[in-house]
Coordinates of C-alpha atoms in Angstrom, one line a residue:
M1 CA 78.8 87.1 26.6
M2 CA 79.9 87.5 30.2
E3 CA 83.6 87.5 30.9
P4 CA 84.8 84.8 33.3
E5 CA 85.2 86.1 36.8
E6 CA 88.8 86.7 37.8
D7 CA 90.1 84.8 40.8
I8 CA 90.9 87.2 43.6
H9 CA 93.9 86.2 45.7
I10 CA 94.6 87.7 49.1
S11 CA 98.2 87.4 50.1
D12 CA 99.0 85.9 53.5
S13 CA 100.7 89.1 54.6
A14 CA 97.5 91.2 53.9
A15 CA 95.2 88.7 55.6
A16 CA 97.4 88.1 58.7
D17 CA 96.8 90.1 61.8
P18 CA 99.5 92.7 62.6
P19 CA 102.3 91.3 64.7
P20 CA 101.9 91.9 68.4
R21 CA 103.9 94.6 70.0
G22 CA 107.1 93.5 71.7
P23 CA 108.0 94.5 75.2
R24 CA 108.9 98.1 75.7
P25 CA 112.6 98.8 75.7
I26 CA 113.9 99.2 79.3
C27 CA 116.9 101.4 80.1
S28 CA 119.6 99.3 81.6
N29 CA 120.8 102.1 83.9
C30 CA 117.7 103.5 85.5
T31 CA 115.5 100.4 84.7
R32 CA 112.7 102.7 83.5
P33 CA 110.9 102.3 80.1
G34 CA 112.6 104.3 77.3
P35 CA 110.0 107.1 77.0
V36 CA 110.3 107.9 80.7
C37 CA 114.0 107.3 81.2
L38 CA 115.5 109.3 84.0
C39 CA 119.2 109.0 83.4
H40 CA 119.4 112.7 82.6
S41 CA 118.1 113.5 86.0
L42 CA 120.1 111.1 88.2
P43 CA 123.2 112.3 90.0
A44 CA 126.5 111.7 88.1
Q45 CA 127.7 110.0 91.2
P46 CA 125.3 108.6 93.9
I47 CA 124.9 111.1 96.8
K48 CA 126.9 110.2 99.8
T49 CA 125.3 110.3 103.2
Q50 CA 126.4 109.6 106.8
T51 CA 123.0 108.0 107.3
Q52 CA 122.4 104.4 106.2
I53 CA 119.0 104.1 104.5
I54 CA 117.2 100.8 104.5
I55 CA 113.9 100.4 102.6
L56 CA 111.7 97.5 103.2
H57 CA 110.0 96.9 99.8
H58 CA 106.8 94.9 99.7
P59 CA 107.0 92.0 97.1
H60 CA 103.9 93.3 95.4
E61 CA 105.3 96.8 95.1
A62 CA 108.8 95.8 94.0
N63 CA 107.8 95.5 90.3
H64 CA 105.3 98.4 90.3
K65 CA 106.1 100.9 87.5
L66 CA 105.5 103.9 89.8
S67 CA 107.6 102.8 92.7
T68 CA 110.2 105.4 93.7
T69 CA 112.5 103.0 95.5
P70 CA 114.6 101.8 92.5
I71 CA 115.3 105.5 91.6
L72 CA 116.0 106.4 95.3
T73 CA 118.6 103.6 95.7
K74 CA 120.4 104.8 92.5
C75 CA 120.5 108.3 94.0
L76 CA 121.9 107.4 97.4
S77 CA 125.2 105.5 97.9
N78 CA 124.3 104.3 101.4
S79 CA 120.9 102.9 100.6
T80 CA 119.6 99.3 100.5
A81 CA 116.3 97.9 99.4
I82 CA 115.1 94.6 101.1
V83 CA 112.2 92.9 99.4
A84 CA 110.2 91.3 102.2
R85 CA 107.0 91.6 104.3
K86 CA 108.7 92.3 107.6
L87 CA 112.0 93.1 109.3
K88 CA 113.4 90.4 111.5
P89 CA 116.7 89.1 112.8
G90 CA 118.9 87.7 110.2
L91 CA 117.5 89.8 107.4
S92 CA 119.9 92.7 107.6
P93 CA 123.4 92.4 109.1
L94 CA 123.3 96.1 109.9
L95 CA 120.0 96.0 111.8
D96 CA 121.2 92.8 113.6
Q97 CA 123.7 95.1 115.3
S98 CA 120.8 97.1 116.9
P99 CA 122.2 100.5 115.7
P100 CA 120.6 103.9 116.6
A101 CA 117.7 104.1 114.1
I102 CA 114.5 105.7 113.2
Y103 CA 111.7 104.4 111.1
L104 CA 109.2 106.5 109.2
F105 CA 105.5 105.8 109.7
P106 CA 102.4 107.7 111.0
P107 CA 101.5 107.3 114.7
T108 CA 98.8 105.1 116.1
K109 CA 97.3 105.1 119.6
A110 CA 99.4 102.1 120.5
S111 CA 102.5 103.4 118.8
P112 CA 103.0 107.2 119.1
A113 CA 105.6 108.9 116.9
V114 CA 107.8 111.9 117.0
S115 CA 107.0 114.4 114.3
L116 CA 109.8 115.1 111.9
S117 CA 109.4 118.9 112.6
D118 CA 109.9 118.2 116.3
L119 CA 112.9 115.8 115.8
P120 CA 115.6 118.4 116.4
S121 CA 114.3 119.1 119.9
S122 CA 113.4 115.5 120.8
P123 CA 115.5 112.9 122.7
V124 CA 115.3 110.6 119.7
P125 CA 118.8 109.9 118.2
K126 CA 119.2 112.1 115.1
H127 CA 122.9 112.6 114.6
S128 CA 124.8 110.5 112.1
P129 CA 125.8 107.8 111.9
L130 CA 122.1 106.8 112.0
V131 CA 120.0 104.2 110.3
L132 CA 116.8 105.5 108.5
I133 CA 114.2 102.9 107.8
A134 CA 111.3 103.4 105.4
F135 CA 108.5 101.1 104.1
D136 CA 107.5 101.0 100.5
A137 CA 104.1 99.5 99.9
T138 CA 100.4 100.4 99.6
W139 CA 99.1 101.9 102.8
K140 CA 97.3 98.7 103.7
H141 CA 100.4 96.6 103.2
A142 CA 102.6 99.2 104.9
R143 CA 100.5 99.0 108.1
E144 CA 100.8 95.3 108.1
M145 CA 104.6 95.4 107.5
V146 CA 105.1 97.9 110.3
K147 CA 103.0 96.0 112.7
A148 CA 104.9 92.8 111.9
S149 CA 108.2 94.5 112.2
E150 CA 107.7 96.4 115.5
G151 CA 108.6 93.6 117.8
F152 CA 112.1 93.6 116.2
L153 CA 112.4 97.4 115.7
S154 CA 111.2 98.4 119.2
T155 CA 114.5 97.2 120.7
F156 CA 116.6 99.8 119.0
A157 CA 114.5 102.1 116.7
S158 CA 112.1 105.1 117.3
R159 CA 109.1 105.9 115.1
V160 CA 109.1 109.2 113.4
C161 CA 106.3 110.7 111.2
L162 CA 105.9 113.4 108.7
D163 CA 103.3 116.0 109.3
V164 CA 100.0 114.8 107.8
D165 CA 96.4 115.8 107.8
E166 CA 94.0 112.8 107.9
S167 CA 91.0 115.0 107.5
A168 CA 92.1 116.3 104.1
S169 CA 91.8 114.4 100.9
G170 CA 95.0 113.1 99.5
G171 CA 96.7 114.6 96.4
S172 CA 97.4 112.9 93.1
I173 CA 99.8 113.4 90.3
Y174 CA 97.6 116.1 88.8
D175 CA 97.6 118.5 91.7
S176 CA 101.1 118.0 93.0
E177 CA 104.4 117.9 91.1
L178 CA 105.7 115.3 93.6
V179 CA 102.8 112.9 94.0
L180 CA 102.6 109.9 91.7
R181 CA 99.5 108.2 92.9
K182 CA 96.3 109.0 94.8
E183 CA 97.1 109.2 98.5
P184 CA 94.6 108.4 101.3
F185 CA 94.9 111.8 103.0
G186 CA 96.7 115.1 102.9
G187 CA 100.4 115.1 103.7
C188 CA 101.0 111.6 102.5
V189 CA 104.1 111.3 100.2
S190 CA 106.0 108.8 98.2
T191 CA 108.8 106.8 99.8
M192 CA 111.4 108.9 98.0
E193 CA 110.0 112.2 99.3
A194 CA 109.7 110.9 102.8
V195 CA 113.3 109.8 102.8
A196 CA 114.3 113.2 101.3
R197 CA 112.5 115.1 104.0
A198 CA 114.1 113.0 106.8
L199 CA 117.6 113.4 105.4
G200 CA 116.9 117.1 105.2
V201 CA 116.7 117.1 109.0
I202 CA 119.3 114.5 110.1
E203 CA 122.1 115.0 107.6
P204 CA 124.7 117.8 108.1
N205 CA 124.1 119.0 104.5
G206 CA 120.5 117.8 104.5
V207 CA 119.0 120.8 102.8
E208 CA 121.2 120.2 99.7
I209 CA 120.5 116.4 99.7
E210 CA 116.8 116.9 100.1
A211 CA 116.7 119.4 97.2
R212 CA 118.6 117.1 94.9
L213 CA 116.3 114.1 95.6
V214 CA 113.2 116.3 95.2
R215 CA 114.5 117.5 91.8
V216 CA 114.8 113.9 90.6
L217 CA 111.4 113.0 91.9
R218 CA 109.9 116.1 90.2
D219 CA 111.3 115.0 86.9
M220 CA 110.0 111.5 87.4
V221 CA 106.5 112.7 88.1
A222 CA 106.5 115.1 85.2
S223 CA 107.6 112.5 82.7
Q224 CA 105.0 110.0 84.0
A225 CA 102.2 112.6 83.9
R226 CA 102.6 113.0 80.1
Y227 CA 101.3 109.4 79.7
L228 CA 98.3 109.6 81.9
K229 CA 95.0 110.5 80.2
T230 CA 92.6 111.2 83.0
P231 CA 93.0 112.3 86.6
A232 CA 93.0 109.7 89.3
K233 CA 89.7 109.7 91.1
P234 CA 89.5 109.1 94.8
R235 CA 87.9 105.7 95.6
P236 CA 84.5 106.1 97.3
K237 CA 84.1 104.3 100.6
L238 CA 82.7 100.9 100.1
L239 CA 79.2 100.3 101.4
K240 CA 78.3 97.2 103.4
K241 CA 76.5 94.6 101.4
S242 CA 73.2 95.2 103.3
K243 CA 73.3 98.9 102.6
E244 CA 74.2 98.4 99.0
K245 CA 71.3 96.0 98.5
Q246 CA 68.9 98.5 100.1
R247 CA 70.3 101.3 97.9
L248 CA 69.7 99.2 94.7
K249 CA 66.2 98.3 95.9
N250 CA 65.3 101.9 96.5
E251 CA 66.6 102.9 93.1
S252 CA 64.6 100.2 91.4
K253 CA 61.4 101.3 93.3
S254 CA 62.0 104.9 92.3
E255 CA 62.4 104.0 88.6
S256 CA 59.3 101.9 88.7
V257 CA 57.2 104.8 90.1
S258 CA 58.6 107.2 87.5
E259 CA 57.6 105.0 84.6
S260 CA 54.0 104.6 85.9
D261 CA 53.5 108.3 86.7
P262 CA 50.4 109.5 84.6
I263 CA 52.1 112.9 83.9
L264 CA 55.8 111.8 83.3
G265 CA 55.1 108.4 81.8
H266 CA 55.4 107.5 78.1
G267 CA 52.4 107.9 75.8
Q268 CA 51.1 111.2 77.2
L269 CA 49.8 113.8 74.8

């Protein structure tokens, strides 16, 4: 005689999906996620500078986890971040006074720039008190921000650039201890490193200030690198649609020829 089948009960706790993960804990001081907290690297007291630093922070970049601006403003006492797409009258009381200023960005044919390495011998104002302006955004957005701001900046600020090599491929977090993201060409650096290099030239104790900022940036990159699995690959240049269609057509034709080849085709003895 067959024994009656036992009823099998599955508890709700076993059948239910695991609860979703909550948001990562964020450090209230450095505003970084707990595993990459940088409080141990930040100066005990913000570094004082004679130079006033203003960073125009693109709205899309303001919440990016790899942005260096939040850490930079915690390192420097005389630094301010403005979230906007361009500089204009009424946005900054300091800039409304038309102070001696420099802004960091590579040159163009229409807007030449003094190289940072040539700054000491140039007529550009470089002695404190001075205002240093930097732009934090993707390269595409930064170009747009500079172009939109130049009408206002041209009345009192000079363009200064770091030494770059546009013919060389940019670095990434895997081949430089100071680069967080893939850069468009060699010599491009983060906002924090650009400001550090500039302060190294224009501040009386600039060498020390630059070294301290670079030390924090190095720790930031090192902590972030532990959580990246694969190297950042450079993005290939996009082909025009017509060329892309032609390339796909050629590949399709090549595959068709290979399959019908009497020597390489399937079913050969």
